[in-house]
Tab-separated table of C-alpha atoms and ligand atoms in Angstrom:
chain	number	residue	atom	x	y	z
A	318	UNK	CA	162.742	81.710	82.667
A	319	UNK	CA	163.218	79.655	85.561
A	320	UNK	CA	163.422	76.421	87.298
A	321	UNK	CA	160.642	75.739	90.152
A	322	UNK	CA	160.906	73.531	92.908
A	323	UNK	CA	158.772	72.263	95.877
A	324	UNK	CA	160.235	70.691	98.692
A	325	UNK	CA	158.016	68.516	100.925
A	326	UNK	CA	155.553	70.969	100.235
A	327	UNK	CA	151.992	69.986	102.087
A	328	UNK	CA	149.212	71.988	102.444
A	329	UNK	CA	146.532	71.208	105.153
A	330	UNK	CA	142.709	72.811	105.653
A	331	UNK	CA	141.772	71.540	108.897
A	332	UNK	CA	141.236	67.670	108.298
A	333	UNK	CA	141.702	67.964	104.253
A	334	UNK	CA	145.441	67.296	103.265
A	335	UNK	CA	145.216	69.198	100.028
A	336	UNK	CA	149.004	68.994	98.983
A	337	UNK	CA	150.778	65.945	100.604
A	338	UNK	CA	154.207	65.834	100.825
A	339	UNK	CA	155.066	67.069	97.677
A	340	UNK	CA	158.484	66.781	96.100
A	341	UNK	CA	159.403	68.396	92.472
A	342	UNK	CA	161.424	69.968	89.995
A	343	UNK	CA	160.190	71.408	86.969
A	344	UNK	CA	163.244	72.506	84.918
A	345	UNK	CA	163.667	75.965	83.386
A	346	UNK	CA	161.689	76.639	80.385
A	347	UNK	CA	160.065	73.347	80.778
A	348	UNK	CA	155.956	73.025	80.114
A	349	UNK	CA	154.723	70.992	83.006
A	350	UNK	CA	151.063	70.025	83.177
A	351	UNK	CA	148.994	69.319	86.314
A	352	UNK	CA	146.580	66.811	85.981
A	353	UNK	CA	144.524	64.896	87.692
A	354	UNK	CA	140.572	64.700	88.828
A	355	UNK	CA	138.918	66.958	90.498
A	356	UNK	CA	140.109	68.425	93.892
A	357	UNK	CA	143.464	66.361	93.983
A	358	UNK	CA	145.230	69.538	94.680
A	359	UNK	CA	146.588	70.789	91.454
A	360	UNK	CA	145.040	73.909	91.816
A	361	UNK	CA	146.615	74.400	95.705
A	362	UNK	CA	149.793	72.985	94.475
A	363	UNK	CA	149.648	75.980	91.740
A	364	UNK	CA	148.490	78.508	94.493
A	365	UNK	CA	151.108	77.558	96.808
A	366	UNK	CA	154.199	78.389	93.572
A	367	UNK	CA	152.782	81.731	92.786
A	368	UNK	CA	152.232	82.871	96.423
A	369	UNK	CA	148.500	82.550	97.081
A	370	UNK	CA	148.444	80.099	99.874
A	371	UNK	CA	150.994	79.454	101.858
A	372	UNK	CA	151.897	75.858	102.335
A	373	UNK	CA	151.930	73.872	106.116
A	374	UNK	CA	155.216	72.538	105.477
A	375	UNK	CA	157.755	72.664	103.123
A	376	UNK	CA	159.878	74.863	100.733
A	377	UNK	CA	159.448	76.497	97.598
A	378	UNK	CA	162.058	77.499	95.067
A	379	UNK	CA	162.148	79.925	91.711
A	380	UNK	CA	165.171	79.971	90.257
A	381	UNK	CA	167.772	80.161	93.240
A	382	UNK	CA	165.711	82.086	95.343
A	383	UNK	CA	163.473	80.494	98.239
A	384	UNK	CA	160.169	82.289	97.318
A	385	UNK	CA	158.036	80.724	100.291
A	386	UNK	CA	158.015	83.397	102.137
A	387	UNK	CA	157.691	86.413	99.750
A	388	UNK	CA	154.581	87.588	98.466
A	389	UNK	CA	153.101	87.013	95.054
A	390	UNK	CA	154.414	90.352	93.454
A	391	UNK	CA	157.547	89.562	94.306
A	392	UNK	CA	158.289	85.935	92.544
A	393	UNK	CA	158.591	86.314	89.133
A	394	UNK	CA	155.222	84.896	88.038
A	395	UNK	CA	151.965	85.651	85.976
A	396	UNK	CA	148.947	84.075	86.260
A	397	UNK	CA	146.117	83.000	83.816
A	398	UNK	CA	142.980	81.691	85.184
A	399	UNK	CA	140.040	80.373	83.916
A	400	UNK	CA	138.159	83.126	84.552
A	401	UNK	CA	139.144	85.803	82.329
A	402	UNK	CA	138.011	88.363	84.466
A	403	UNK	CA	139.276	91.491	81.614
A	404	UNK	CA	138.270	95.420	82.577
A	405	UNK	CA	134.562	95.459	80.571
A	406	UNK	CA	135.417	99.386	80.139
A	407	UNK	CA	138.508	99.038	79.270
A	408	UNK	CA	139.694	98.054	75.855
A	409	UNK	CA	142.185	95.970	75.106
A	410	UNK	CA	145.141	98.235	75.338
A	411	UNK	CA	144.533	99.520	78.670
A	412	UNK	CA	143.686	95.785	79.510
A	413	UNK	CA	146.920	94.444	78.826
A	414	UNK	CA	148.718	97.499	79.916
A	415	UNK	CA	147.122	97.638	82.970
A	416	UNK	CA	149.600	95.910	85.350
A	417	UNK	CA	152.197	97.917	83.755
A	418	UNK	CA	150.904	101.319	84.291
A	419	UNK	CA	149.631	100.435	88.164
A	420	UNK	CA	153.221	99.878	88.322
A	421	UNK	CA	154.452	103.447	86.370
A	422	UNK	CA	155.911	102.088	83.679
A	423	UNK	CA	157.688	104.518	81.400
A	424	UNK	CA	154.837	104.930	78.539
A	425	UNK	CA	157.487	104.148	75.875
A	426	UNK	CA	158.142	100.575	77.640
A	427	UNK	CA	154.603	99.916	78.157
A	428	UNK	CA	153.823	100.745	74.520
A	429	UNK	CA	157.044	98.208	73.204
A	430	UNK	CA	155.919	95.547	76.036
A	431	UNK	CA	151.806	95.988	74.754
A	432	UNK	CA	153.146	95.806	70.776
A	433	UNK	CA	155.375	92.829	71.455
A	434	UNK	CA	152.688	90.980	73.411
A	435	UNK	CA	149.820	91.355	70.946
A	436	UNK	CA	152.044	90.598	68.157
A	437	UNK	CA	152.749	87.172	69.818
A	438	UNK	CA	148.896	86.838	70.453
A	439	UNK	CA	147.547	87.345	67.408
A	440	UNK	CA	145.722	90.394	68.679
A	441	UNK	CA	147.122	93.511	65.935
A	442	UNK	CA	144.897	95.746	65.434
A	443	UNK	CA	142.177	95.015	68.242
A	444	UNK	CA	143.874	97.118	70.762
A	445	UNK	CA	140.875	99.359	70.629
A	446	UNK	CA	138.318	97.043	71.298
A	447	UNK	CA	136.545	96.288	73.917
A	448	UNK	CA	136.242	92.957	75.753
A	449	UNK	CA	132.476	93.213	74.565
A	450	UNK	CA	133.637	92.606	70.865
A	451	UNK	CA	136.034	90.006	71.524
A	452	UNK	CA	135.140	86.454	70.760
A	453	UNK	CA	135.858	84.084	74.212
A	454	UNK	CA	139.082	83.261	72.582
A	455	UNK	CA	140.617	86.730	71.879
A	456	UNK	CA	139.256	87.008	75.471
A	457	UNK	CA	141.837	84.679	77.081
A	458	UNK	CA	144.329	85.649	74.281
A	459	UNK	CA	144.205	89.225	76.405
A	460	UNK	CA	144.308	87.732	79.393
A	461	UNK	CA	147.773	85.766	78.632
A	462	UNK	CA	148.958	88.842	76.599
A	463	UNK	CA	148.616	90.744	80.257
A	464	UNK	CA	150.408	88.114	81.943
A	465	UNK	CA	153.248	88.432	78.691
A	466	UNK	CA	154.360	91.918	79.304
A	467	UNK	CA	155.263	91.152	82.626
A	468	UNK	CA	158.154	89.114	81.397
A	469	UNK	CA	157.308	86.557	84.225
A	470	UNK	CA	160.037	84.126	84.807
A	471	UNK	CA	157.435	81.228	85.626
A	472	UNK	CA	153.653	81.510	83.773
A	473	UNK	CA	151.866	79.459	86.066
A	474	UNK	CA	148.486	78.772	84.258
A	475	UNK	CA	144.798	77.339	85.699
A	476	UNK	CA	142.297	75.347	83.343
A	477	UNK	CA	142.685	78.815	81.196
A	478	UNK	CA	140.758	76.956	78.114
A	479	UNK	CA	138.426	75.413	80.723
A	480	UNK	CA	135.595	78.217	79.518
A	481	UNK	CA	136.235	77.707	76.194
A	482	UNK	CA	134.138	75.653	73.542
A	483	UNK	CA	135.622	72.231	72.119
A	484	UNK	CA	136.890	72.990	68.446
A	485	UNK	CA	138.589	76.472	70.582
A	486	UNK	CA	140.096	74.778	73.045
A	487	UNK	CA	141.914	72.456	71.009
A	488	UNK	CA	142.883	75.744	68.661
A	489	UNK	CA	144.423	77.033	71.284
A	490	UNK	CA	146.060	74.261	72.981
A	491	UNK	CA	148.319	74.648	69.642
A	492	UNK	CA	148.848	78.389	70.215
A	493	UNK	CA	150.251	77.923	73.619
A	494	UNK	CA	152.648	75.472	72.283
A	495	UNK	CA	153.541	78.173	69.463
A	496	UNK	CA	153.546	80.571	72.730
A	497	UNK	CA	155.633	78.161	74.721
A	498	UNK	CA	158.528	77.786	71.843
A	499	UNK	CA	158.326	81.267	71.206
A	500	UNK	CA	158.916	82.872	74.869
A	501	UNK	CA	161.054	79.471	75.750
A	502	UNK	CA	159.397	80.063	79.814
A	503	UNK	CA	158.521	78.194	82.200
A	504	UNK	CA	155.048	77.340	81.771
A	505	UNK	CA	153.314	75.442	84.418
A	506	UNK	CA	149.642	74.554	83.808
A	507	UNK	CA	146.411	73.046	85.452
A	508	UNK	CA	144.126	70.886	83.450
A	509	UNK	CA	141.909	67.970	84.322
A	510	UNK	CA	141.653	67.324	81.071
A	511	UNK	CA	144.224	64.432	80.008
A	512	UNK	CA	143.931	65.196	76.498
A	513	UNK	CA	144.965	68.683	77.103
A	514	UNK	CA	147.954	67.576	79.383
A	515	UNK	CA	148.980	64.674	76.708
A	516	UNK	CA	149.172	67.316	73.543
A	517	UNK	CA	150.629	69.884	75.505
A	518	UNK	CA	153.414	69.100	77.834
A	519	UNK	CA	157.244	68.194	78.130
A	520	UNK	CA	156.012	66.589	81.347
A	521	UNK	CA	152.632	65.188	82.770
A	522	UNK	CA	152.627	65.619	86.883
A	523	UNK	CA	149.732	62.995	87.876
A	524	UNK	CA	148.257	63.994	90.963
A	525	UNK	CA	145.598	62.207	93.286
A	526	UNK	CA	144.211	62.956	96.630
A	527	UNK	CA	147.367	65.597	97.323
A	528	UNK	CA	149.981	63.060	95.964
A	529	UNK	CA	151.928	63.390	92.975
A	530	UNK	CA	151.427	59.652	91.380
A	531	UNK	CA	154.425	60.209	88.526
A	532	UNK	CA	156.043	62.507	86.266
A	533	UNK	CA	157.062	61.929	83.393
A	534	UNK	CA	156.867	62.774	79.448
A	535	UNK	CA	153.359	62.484	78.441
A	536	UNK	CA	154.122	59.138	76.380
A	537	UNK	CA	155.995	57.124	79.315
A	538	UNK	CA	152.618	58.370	81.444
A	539	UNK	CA	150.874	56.059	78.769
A	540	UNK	CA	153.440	53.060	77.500
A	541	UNK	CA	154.645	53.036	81.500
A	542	UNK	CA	152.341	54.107	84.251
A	543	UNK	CA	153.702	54.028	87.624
A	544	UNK	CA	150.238	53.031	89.242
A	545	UNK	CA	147.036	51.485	88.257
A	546	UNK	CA	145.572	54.821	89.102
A	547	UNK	CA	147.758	56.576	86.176
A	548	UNK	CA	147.316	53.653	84.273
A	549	UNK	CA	143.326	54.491	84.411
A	550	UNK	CA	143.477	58.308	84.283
A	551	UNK	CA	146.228	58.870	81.049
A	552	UNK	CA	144.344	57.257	77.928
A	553	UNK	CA	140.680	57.634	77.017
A	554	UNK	CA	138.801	55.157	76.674
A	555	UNK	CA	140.715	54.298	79.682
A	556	UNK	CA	142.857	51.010	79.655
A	557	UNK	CA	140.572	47.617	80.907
A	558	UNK	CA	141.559	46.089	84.682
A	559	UNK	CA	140.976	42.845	85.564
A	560	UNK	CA	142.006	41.400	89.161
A	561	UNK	CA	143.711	37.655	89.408
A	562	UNK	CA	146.317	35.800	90.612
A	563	UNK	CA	149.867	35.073	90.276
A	564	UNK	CA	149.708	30.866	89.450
A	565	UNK	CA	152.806	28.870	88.339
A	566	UNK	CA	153.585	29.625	85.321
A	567	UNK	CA	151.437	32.587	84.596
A	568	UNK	CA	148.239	34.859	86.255
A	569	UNK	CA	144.843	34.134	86.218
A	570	UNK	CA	141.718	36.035	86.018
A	571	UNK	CA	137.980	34.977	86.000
A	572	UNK	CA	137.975	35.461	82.244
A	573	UNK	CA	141.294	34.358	80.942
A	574	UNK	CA	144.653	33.266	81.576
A	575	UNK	CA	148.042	34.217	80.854
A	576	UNK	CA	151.002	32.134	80.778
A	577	UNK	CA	154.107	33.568	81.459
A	578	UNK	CA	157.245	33.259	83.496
A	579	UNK	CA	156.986	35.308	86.496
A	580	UNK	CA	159.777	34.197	88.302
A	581	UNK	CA	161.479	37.416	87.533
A	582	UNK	CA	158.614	38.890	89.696
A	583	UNK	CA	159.812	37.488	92.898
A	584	UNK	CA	156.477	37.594	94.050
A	585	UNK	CA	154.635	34.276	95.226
A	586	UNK	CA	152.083	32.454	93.760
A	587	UNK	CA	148.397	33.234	95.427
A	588	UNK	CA	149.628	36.809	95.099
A	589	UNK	CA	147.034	39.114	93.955
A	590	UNK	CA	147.534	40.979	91.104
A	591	UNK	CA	145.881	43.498	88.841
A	592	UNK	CA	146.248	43.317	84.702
A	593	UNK	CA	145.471	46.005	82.667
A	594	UNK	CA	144.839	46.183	78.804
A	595	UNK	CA	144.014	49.561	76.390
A	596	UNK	CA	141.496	49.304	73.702
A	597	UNK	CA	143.899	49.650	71.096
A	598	UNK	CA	145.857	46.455	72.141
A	599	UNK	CA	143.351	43.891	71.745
A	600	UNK	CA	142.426	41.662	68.537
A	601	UNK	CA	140.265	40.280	67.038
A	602	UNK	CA	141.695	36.792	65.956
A	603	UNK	CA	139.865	36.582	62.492
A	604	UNK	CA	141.195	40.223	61.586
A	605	UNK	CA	144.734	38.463	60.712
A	606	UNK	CA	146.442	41.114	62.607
A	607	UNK	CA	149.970	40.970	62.838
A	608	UNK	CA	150.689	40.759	66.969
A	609	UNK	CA	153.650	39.753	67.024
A	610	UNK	CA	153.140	38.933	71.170
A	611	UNK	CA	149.517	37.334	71.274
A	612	UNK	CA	147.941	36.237	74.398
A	613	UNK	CA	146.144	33.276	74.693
A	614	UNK	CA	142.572	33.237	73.152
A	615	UNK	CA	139.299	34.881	74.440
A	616	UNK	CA	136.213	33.778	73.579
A	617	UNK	CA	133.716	36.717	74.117
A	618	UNK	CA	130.476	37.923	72.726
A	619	UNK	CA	130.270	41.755	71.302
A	620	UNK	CA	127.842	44.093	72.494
A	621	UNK	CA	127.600	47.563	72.376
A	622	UNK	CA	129.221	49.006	69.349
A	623	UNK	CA	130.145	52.563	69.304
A	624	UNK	CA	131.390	53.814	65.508
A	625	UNK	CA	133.928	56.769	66.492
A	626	UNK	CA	134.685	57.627	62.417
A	627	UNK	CA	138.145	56.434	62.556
A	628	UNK	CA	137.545	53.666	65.088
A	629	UNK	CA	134.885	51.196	66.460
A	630	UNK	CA	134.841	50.871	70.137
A	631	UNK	CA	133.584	47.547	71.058
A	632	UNK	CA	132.270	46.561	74.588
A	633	UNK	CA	132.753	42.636	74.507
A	634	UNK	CA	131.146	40.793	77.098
A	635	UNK	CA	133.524	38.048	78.231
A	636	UNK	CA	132.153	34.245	78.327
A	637	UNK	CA	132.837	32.101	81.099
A	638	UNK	CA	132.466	34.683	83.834
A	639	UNK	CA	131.954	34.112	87.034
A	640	UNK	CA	132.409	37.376	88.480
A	641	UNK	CA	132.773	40.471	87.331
A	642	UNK	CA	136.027	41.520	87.415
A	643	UNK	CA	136.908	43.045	84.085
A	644	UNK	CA	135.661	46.720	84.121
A	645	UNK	CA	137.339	49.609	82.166
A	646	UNK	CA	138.136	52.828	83.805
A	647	UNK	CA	134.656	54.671	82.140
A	648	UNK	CA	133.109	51.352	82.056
A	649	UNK	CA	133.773	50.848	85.526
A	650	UNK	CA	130.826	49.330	87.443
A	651	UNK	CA	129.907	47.501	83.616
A	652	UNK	CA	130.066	43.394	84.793
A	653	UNK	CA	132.350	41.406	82.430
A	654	UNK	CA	133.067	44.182	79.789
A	655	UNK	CA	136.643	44.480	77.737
A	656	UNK	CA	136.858	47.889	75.737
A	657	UNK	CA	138.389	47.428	72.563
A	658	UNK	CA	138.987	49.219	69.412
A	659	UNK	CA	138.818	48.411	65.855
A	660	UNK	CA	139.148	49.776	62.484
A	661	UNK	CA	136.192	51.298	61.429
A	662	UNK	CA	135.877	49.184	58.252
A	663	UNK	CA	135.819	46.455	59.744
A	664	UNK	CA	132.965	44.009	59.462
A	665	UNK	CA	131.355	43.470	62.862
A	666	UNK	CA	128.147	43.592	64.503
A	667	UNK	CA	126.315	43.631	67.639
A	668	UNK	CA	125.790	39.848	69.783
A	669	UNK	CA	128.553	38.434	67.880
A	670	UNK	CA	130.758	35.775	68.792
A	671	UNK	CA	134.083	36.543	68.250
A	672	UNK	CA	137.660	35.451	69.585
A	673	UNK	CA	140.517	38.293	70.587
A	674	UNK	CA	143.925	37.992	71.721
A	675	UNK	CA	145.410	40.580	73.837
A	676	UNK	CA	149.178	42.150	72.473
A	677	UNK	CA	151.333	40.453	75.426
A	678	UNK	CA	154.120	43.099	75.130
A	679	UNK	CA	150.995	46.098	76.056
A	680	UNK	CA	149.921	44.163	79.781
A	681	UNK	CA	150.178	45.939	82.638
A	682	UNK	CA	150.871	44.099	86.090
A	683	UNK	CA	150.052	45.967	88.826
A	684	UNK	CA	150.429	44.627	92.720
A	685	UNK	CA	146.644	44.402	93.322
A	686	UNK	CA	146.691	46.357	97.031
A	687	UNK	CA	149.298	49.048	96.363
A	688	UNK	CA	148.261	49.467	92.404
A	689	UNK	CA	151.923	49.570	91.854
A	690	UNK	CA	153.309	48.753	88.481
A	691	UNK	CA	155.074	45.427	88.368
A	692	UNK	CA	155.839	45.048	84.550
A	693	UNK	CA	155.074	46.632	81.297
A	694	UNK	CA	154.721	43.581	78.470
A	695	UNK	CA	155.292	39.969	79.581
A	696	UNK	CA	156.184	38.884	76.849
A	697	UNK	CA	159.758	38.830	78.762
A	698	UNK	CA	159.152	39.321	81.969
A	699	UNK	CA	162.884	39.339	83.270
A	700	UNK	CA	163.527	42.016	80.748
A	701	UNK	CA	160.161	43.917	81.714
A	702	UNK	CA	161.131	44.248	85.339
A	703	UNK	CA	165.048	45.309	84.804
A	704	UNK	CA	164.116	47.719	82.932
A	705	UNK	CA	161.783	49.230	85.561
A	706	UNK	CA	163.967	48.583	88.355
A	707	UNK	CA	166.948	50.624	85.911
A	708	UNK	CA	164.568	53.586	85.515
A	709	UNK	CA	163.917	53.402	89.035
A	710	UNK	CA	167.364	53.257	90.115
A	711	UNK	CA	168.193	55.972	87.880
A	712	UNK	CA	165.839	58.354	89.574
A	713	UNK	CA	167.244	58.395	92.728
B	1703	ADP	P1	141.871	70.632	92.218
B	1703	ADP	O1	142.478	71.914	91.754
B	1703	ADP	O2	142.687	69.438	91.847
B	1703	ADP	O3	140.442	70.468	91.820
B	1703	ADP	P2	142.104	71.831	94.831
B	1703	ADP	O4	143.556	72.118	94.951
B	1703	ADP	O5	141.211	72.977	94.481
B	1703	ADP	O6	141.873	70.626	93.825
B	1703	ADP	O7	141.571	71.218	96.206
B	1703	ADP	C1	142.219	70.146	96.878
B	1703	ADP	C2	141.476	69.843	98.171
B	1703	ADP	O8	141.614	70.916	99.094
B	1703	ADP	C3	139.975	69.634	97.986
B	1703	ADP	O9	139.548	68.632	98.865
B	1703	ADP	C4	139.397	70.976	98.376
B	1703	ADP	O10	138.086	70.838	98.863
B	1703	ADP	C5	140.353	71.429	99.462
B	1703	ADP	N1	140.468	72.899	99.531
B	1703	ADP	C6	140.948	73.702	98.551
B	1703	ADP	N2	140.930	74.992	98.962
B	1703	ADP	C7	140.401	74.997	100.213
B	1703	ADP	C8	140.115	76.038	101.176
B	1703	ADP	N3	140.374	77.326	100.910
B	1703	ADP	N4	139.578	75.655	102.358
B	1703	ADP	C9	139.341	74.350	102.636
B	1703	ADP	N5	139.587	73.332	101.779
B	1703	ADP	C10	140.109	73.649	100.583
C-alpha cells in the first residue's frame, strides 16, 4: 500500500489538453474514485499513474519514489480494465497465475499467492474452469484476482463493472468494498458512473475537461459542491439551476425570489448569480412538512409525474415565467421545469396547482460566470460563507 501523488501533471495530444495541470494526493490505502463525463481525462490521468502514457509536464509519485520516469513493471501497480481480456484456453488457474509464472515464480509461491487470491474472490473451486464457463462476473472476479497476487502497492482500476449488467454491477460494487477493507490498498478507480463513485469511495475526484473540479468525501461532493458543474454531475436527478440576481435584500430569479441577507457575500447588487435546488429539498406546502428553513412560496403547476416506487419525481412547471431559466441538470433544455421529489403515497396528480417552498438551508449560490460556490444554505448567510472560507483556508 501506498500513497500516490501527481504534481502539475498535464498531458497534451496535439491541440487536446487531456490532463490539465493536475495537482493530487491520494493517501495510502485510500479508495479514490475518478469521475466525471466522458473524455474529461480520468482515464489519461489513470494511464499516466500506472505508466502508460507519459505526461507533458509534471511529476508523479508512489510511495517515496518518483515513478515518472520508470516503466509500468516497475511501479508497484495492477491494473483492471473493463475489458476483461482472460486467456480463452486457459483456465482459471493458469489465468491468474499467469503474471506470476512469466515472471518464474517459485511454484510453491504461485500456488499460496493463486489460493489466497481466489479465496478473497470468491472463486474456490473454479480454478479449473475455463473463462467459457464463467458467468461475466466470475469473469472480472479473475481478472482482479490476477491483479491480487501481484501484491500491487496501488490497484489502479478502469470502469471494471462498466461490461457488467445492472443488478451485477451493484453486487459487486459491494465486493470491492469487502476487497478494499480486506487488502487495506490503495485502490484508485475510473467510473463515470456517479452512483458507483458515491457508494464506493473514501474520496470522489471530479474531473472536467482535464481539470480536477474537487475532492472530497463523496457526501461533502453532494451537501458542498465546489462548482455548479459538481453541483450538476454528483446527485441524480441532478440538483435544479436557476440564473438571477443579487437585489437588496435577497436574489431574484424569473420564477421566484429569495430574501436573504447577502451582505456577508460582499458581492454587489446587479451581480449575477446562479441558485441551485435538489429534488429532495423542495415542498409541497399542503404536505405539512416540517422545513424548518422555508423559502418563500411558489406557485407552480405539476406536470409530468414519474412514480419511482419509493419516490414520485415531479416536473412542476413554474407560473409567472418569463423566460426559461429554471432547467435541471437531465432536464436541461426543459423551459420553466423544477424537479422535485415526493413520497410516493402521496396524493398528487398531473396539471395540478400546487404551492412548494424550497428548504433555505439546501440553496446553492453559485457566481453565475465562474460557477463557483458562494454559499451552501442561506438561511445564515454570514455563517454559510465562514464556513467555506474556513474549509478553504484550511486546505492550503
Ligand atoms: P475519459 O477517460 O474521461 O473518458 P480520456 O482520458 O480517455 O477521457 O480522454 C481525455 C481527452 O484526451 C479526450 O478528449 C480524448 O479524445 C483525448 N485523448 C485520449 N487519448 C488520446 C490519444 N491517444 N490521442 C489523442 N487524443 C487522446
Amino acid at each position: 500500500m501506498a500513497r500516490v501523488s501527481l504534481t502539475n501533471v498535464t498531458k497534451r495530444y496535439d491541440d487536446v489538453v487531456a490532463v490539465d495541470d493536475m495537482n493530487l494526493d491520494i493517501k495510502d490505502g485510500e479508495f479514490v474514485c475518478f469521475v466525471g463525463p466522458s473524455g474529461c481525462g480520468k482515464s489519461t490521468t489513470m494511464e499516466t499513474i500506472a505508466g502508460l502514457t507519459k505526461p507533458t509536464e509534471g511529476t508523479i509519485r508512489i510511495g517515496e519514489t518518483d515513478v515518472t520516469k520508470l516503466p509500468p513493471k516497475d511501479r508497484g501497480v495492477s491494473m483492471v480494465f473493463q475489458n476483461i481480456a482472460l486467456f480463452p484456453h486457459m483456465d482459471v488457474y493458469e489465468n491468474i497465475s499467469f503474471g506470476l509464472r512469466l515472471r518464474k515464480y517459485d511454484q510453491d509461491e504461485i500456488d499460496r499467492r493463486v489460493d489466497n487470491a481466489s479465496d478473497i474472490v470468491q472463486l474456490e473451486g473454479m480454478l479449473d474452469r475455463e473463462p467459457n464457463e464463467l458467468s461475466g462476473g466470475q469473469q472480472q472476479r479473475v481478472a482482479i484476482a490476477r491483479a491480487i497476487v501481484r501484491n500491487p502497492d496501488v490497484f489502479l482500476m478502469d470502469e471494471p463493472l462498466a461490461n457488467l449488467d445492472a443488478k451485477l454491477r451493484v453486487h459487486m460494487r459491494t465486493e470491492l468494498q469487502r476487497l478494499h477493507k480486506q487488502l487495506d490498498t490503495t485502490i484508485i478507480y475510473v467510473t463515470h458512473d456517479q452512483a458507483e463513485a458515491m457508494t464506493m469511495s473514501d474520496r470522489i475526484a471530479v474531473l472536467n475537461a482535464g481539470e480536477l473540479q474537487q475532492i472530497d468525501p463523496p457526501l461533502v461532493c453532494y451537501n458542498e459542491p465546489a462548482n455548479r458543474f459538481v453541483a450538476g454531475f454528483i446527485g441524480s436527478p441532478s440538483m435544479n439551476f436557476a440564473d438571477g440576481e443579487l437585489v437588496d435584500g435577497g436574489v431574484t430569479t424569473d420564477h421566484f425570489d429569495l430574501k436573504s441577507d447577502m451582505t456577508e457575500l460582499d458581492l454587489p447588487v446587479g451581480d449575477r448569480v446562479t441558485t441551485g435546488v435538489r429534488p429532495e429539498d423542495i415542498y409541497l406546502t399542503r404536505n405539512d412538512d416540517s422545513v424548518e428553513h422555508p423559502s418563500e412560496v411558489i406557485e407552480a403547476r405539476t406536470d409530468v409525474l414519474e412514480p419511482m416506487g419509493d419516490e414520485i419525481f415531479v416536473y412542476l412547471s413554474l407560473d409567472g415565467s418569463s423566460g426559461s431559466s429554471m432547467t435541471s441538470g437531465e432536464a436541461s433544455g426543459a423551459s420553466n421545469q423544477l424537479l422535485m421529489s415526493v413520497d410516493p403515497d402521496t396524493d398528487i396528480g398531473e396539471d395540478e396547482s400546487v404551492s412548494v417552498v424550497l428548504d433555505r438551508s439546501k440553496i446553492h449560490l453559485f457566481d453565475a460566470e465562474s460557477g463557483d460556490a458562494l454559499a451552501h444554505g442561506i438561511v445564515d448567510l454570514s455563517e454559510a460563507t465562514r464556513t467555506m472560507a474556513e474549509a478553504e483556508s484550511g486546505e492550503q
